[in-house]
C-alpha cells in the first residue's frame, strides 16, 4: 500500500521489477475496495495539491 514514510524500493537496473511495481500501484489507485486514509498530521496537507479533493 502507498504510504508516507516507507523505504523507497531500489529499481536500478531492473526494468521488469519497476514495471510490475508500477502496475501494482496503478491497480491499487483505481481499486475501489482499497480505502483511502487521510493523514492525521494536518501539516502534511499544507503542500498537498489534492487537499481540496479530500477536504482535509
CSV table of N, CA and C in Angstrom, one decimal:
chain,number,residue,atom,x,y,z
A,1,UNK,N,0.8,-1.2,0.0
A,1,UNK,CA,0.0,0.0,0.0
A,1,UNK,C,0.9,1.2,0.0
A,2,UNK,N,0.5,2.3,-0.7
A,2,UNK,CA,1.2,3.5,-0.7
A,2,UNK,C,1.1,4.2,0.7
A,3,UNK,N,2.2,4.7,1.1
A,3,UNK,CA,2.1,5.3,2.4
A,3,UNK,C,3.3,6.3,2.6
A,4,UNK,N,3.2,7.4,3.3
A,4,UNK,CA,4.3,8.3,3.5
A,4,UNK,C,5.2,7.6,4.5
A,5,UNK,N,6.5,7.7,4.3
A,5,UNK,CA,7.5,7.3,5.2
A,5,UNK,C,8.0,5.9,5.0
A,6,UNK,N,7.6,5.2,3.9
A,6,UNK,CA,8.1,3.9,3.6
A,6,UNK,C,9.5,4.0,2.9
A,7,UNK,N,10.3,3.0,3.0
A,7,UNK,CA,11.5,3.0,2.3
A,7,UNK,C,11.3,2.8,0.8
A,8,UNK,N,11.9,3.6,0.0
A,8,UNK,CA,11.7,3.6,-1.4
A,8,UNK,C,12.4,2.3,-2.0
A,9,UNK,N,11.7,1.6,-2.9
A,9,UNK,CA,12.3,0.4,-3.5
A,9,UNK,C,13.5,0.8,-4.4
A,10,UNK,N,14.4,0.0,-4.6
A,10,UNK,CA,15.6,0.2,-5.5
A,10,UNK,C,15.3,-0.4,-6.9
A,11,UNK,N,15.1,0.4,-7.9
A,11,UNK,CA,14.8,0.0,-9.2
A,11,UNK,C,16.0,0.0,-10.1
A,12,UNK,N,17.1,0.3,-9.6
A,12,UNK,CA,18.3,0.4,-10.5
A,12,UNK,C,18.6,-0.9,-11.3
A,13,UNK,N,18.6,-0.7,-12.6
A,13,UNK,CA,18.9,-1.9,-13.5
A,13,UNK,C,17.9,-2.9,-13.6
A,14,UNK,N,16.7,-2.8,-13.1
A,14,UNK,CA,15.7,-3.9,-13.3
A,14,UNK,C,14.4,-3.3,-13.8
A,15,UNK,N,14.3,-3.1,-15.1
A,15,UNK,CA,13.1,-2.6,-15.7
A,15,UNK,C,11.8,-3.4,-15.4
A,16,UNK,N,12.0,-4.7,-15.4
A,16,UNK,CA,10.9,-5.6,-15.2
A,16,UNK,C,10.3,-5.4,-13.8
A,17,UNK,N,11.1,-5.4,-12.8
A,17,UNK,CA,10.6,-5.2,-11.5
A,17,UNK,C,9.9,-3.8,-11.4
A,18,UNK,N,10.5,-2.8,-12.0
A,18,UNK,CA,9.9,-1.4,-12.0
A,18,UNK,C,8.5,-1.5,-12.6
A,19,UNK,N,8.4,-2.1,-13.8
A,19,UNK,CA,7.1,-2.2,-14.5
A,19,UNK,C,6.1,-2.9,-13.7
A,20,UNK,N,6.4,-4.0,-13.0
A,20,UNK,CA,5.5,-4.8,-12.2
A,20,UNK,C,5.1,-3.9,-11.0
A,21,UNK,N,6.0,-3.3,-10.4
A,21,UNK,CA,5.7,-2.4,-9.2
A,21,UNK,C,4.7,-1.3,-9.6
A,22,UNK,N,5.0,-0.6,-10.7
A,22,UNK,CA,4.2,0.5,-11.2
A,22,UNK,C,2.8,0.0,-11.5
A,23,UNK,N,2.7,-1.2,-12.2
A,23,UNK,CA,1.4,-1.8,-12.5
A,23,UNK,C,0.6,-2.0,-11.2
A,24,UNK,N,1.2,-2.5,-10.1
A,24,UNK,CA,0.6,-2.8,-8.9
A,24,UNK,C,0.1,-1.5,-8.2
A,25,UNK,N,0.9,-0.4,-8.3
A,25,UNK,CA,0.5,0.8,-7.7
A,25,UNK,C,-0.7,1.4,-8.5
A,26,UNK,N,-0.7,1.4,-9.8
A,26,UNK,CA,-1.8,1.9,-10.6
A,26,UNK,C,-3.1,1.1,-10.3
A,27,UNK,N,-3.0,-0.2,-10.2
A,27,UNK,CA,-4.1,-1.0,-9.9
A,27,UNK,C,-4.7,-0.7,-8.5
A,28,UNK,N,-3.8,-0.4,-7.6
A,28,UNK,CA,-4.3,0.0,-6.2
A,28,UNK,C,-5.0,1.3,-6.2
A,29,UNK,N,-4.5,2.3,-7.0
A,29,UNK,CA,-5.1,3.6,-7.1
A,29,UNK,C,-6.5,3.5,-7.6
A,30,UNK,N,-6.8,2.6,-8.6
A,30,UNK,CA,-8.1,2.5,-9.2
A,30,UNK,C,-9.0,1.4,-8.6
A,31,UNK,N,-8.5,0.8,-7.5
A,31,UNK,CA,-9.3,-0.3,-6.9
A,31,UNK,C,-10.2,0.4,-5.9
A,32,UNK,N,-11.5,0.3,-6.1
A,32,UNK,CA,-12.5,1.0,-5.3
A,32,UNK,C,-12.6,0.3,-3.9
A,33,UNK,N,-12.1,-0.9,-3.8
A,33,UNK,CA,-12.2,-1.6,-2.5
A,33,UNK,C,-11.1,-1.2,-1.5
A,34,UNK,N,-10.1,-0.5,-2.0
A,34,UNK,CA,-9.0,0.0,-1.2
A,34,UNK,C,-9.4,1.3,-0.6
A,35,UNK,N,-9.5,1.4,0.8
A,35,UNK,CA,-9.9,2.5,1.5
A,35,UNK,C,-8.8,3.6,1.5
A,36,UNK,N,-9.2,4.8,1.2
A,36,UNK,CA,-8.2,6.0,1.3
A,36,UNK,C,-8.3,6.5,2.7
A,37,UNK,N,-7.1,6.6,3.3
A,37,UNK,CA,-7.0,7.1,4.7
A,37,UNK,C,-6.3,8.4,4.7
A,38,UNK,N,-7.0,9.4,5.2
A,38,UNK,CA,-6.4,10.8,5.3
A,38,UNK,C,-5.3,10.8,6.4
A,39,UNK,N,-4.3,11.6,6.2
A,39,UNK,CA,-3.3,11.7,7.2
A,39,UNK,C,-3.8,12.4,8.5
A,40,UNK,N,-3.2,12.0,9.6
A,40,UNK,CA,-3.6,12.6,10.9
A,40,UNK,C,-2.8,13.9,11.1
A,41,UNK,N,-1.7,14.1,10.4
A,41,UNK,CA,-0.9,15.2,10.5
A,41,UNK,C,-1.3,16.3,9.5
A,42,UNK,N,-2.0,17.3,10.0
A,42,UNK,CA,-2.5,18.3,9.1
A,42,UNK,C,-1.4,19.1,8.4
A,43,UNK,N,-0.2,19.1,9.0
A,43,UNK,CA,0.9,19.8,8.3
A,43,UNK,C,1.3,19.2,7.0
A,44,UNK,N,1.0,17.9,6.8
A,44,UNK,CA,1.3,17.3,5.5
A,44,UNK,C,0.4,17.8,4.4
A,45,UNK,N,-0.8,18.3,4.8
A,45,UNK,CA,-1.7,18.9,3.8
A,45,UNK,C,-1.4,20.2,3.3
A,46,UNK,N,-0.6,21.0,4.0
A,46,UNK,CA,-0.3,22.3,3.6
A,46,UNK,C,0.4,22.5,2.2
A,47,UNK,N,1.1,21.4,1.8
A,47,UNK,CA,1.7,21.4,0.5
A,47,UNK,C,1.1,20.5,-0.5
A,48,UNK,N,0.0,19.8,-0.1
A,48,UNK,CA,-0.6,18.8,-1.0
A,48,UNK,C,-1.5,19.5,-2.0
A,49,UNK,N,-1.3,19.1,-3.3
A,49,UNK,CA,-2.2,19.6,-4.4
A,49,UNK,C,-3.6,19.0,-4.3
A,50,UNK,N,-3.8,18.0,-3.6
A,50,UNK,CA,-5.1,17.3,-3.5
A,50,UNK,C,-5.9,17.5,-2.3
A,51,UNK,N,-5.5,18.5,-1.5
A,51,UNK,CA,-6.2,18.7,-0.2
A,51,UNK,C,-7.6,19.2,-0.4
A,52,UNK,N,-7.9,19.8,-1.5
A,52,UNK,CA,-9.3,20.2,-1.8
A,52,UNK,C,-10.2,19.0,-2.3
A,53,UNK,N,-9.6,18.0,-2.7
A,53,UNK,CA,-10.3,16.8,-3.1
A,53,UNK,C,-10.7,16.0,-1.9
A,54,UNK,N,-9.8,15.8,-1.0
A,54,UNK,CA,-10.1,15.0,0.2
A,54,UNK,C,-10.7,15.8,1.3
A,55,UNK,N,-10.8,17.2,1.2
A,55,UNK,CA,-11.5,18.1,2.1
A,55,UNK,C,-10.8,18.0,3.5
A,56,UNK,N,-9.5,17.9,3.5
A,56,UNK,CA,-8.7,17.9,4.8
A,56,UNK,C,-8.3,19.3,5.1
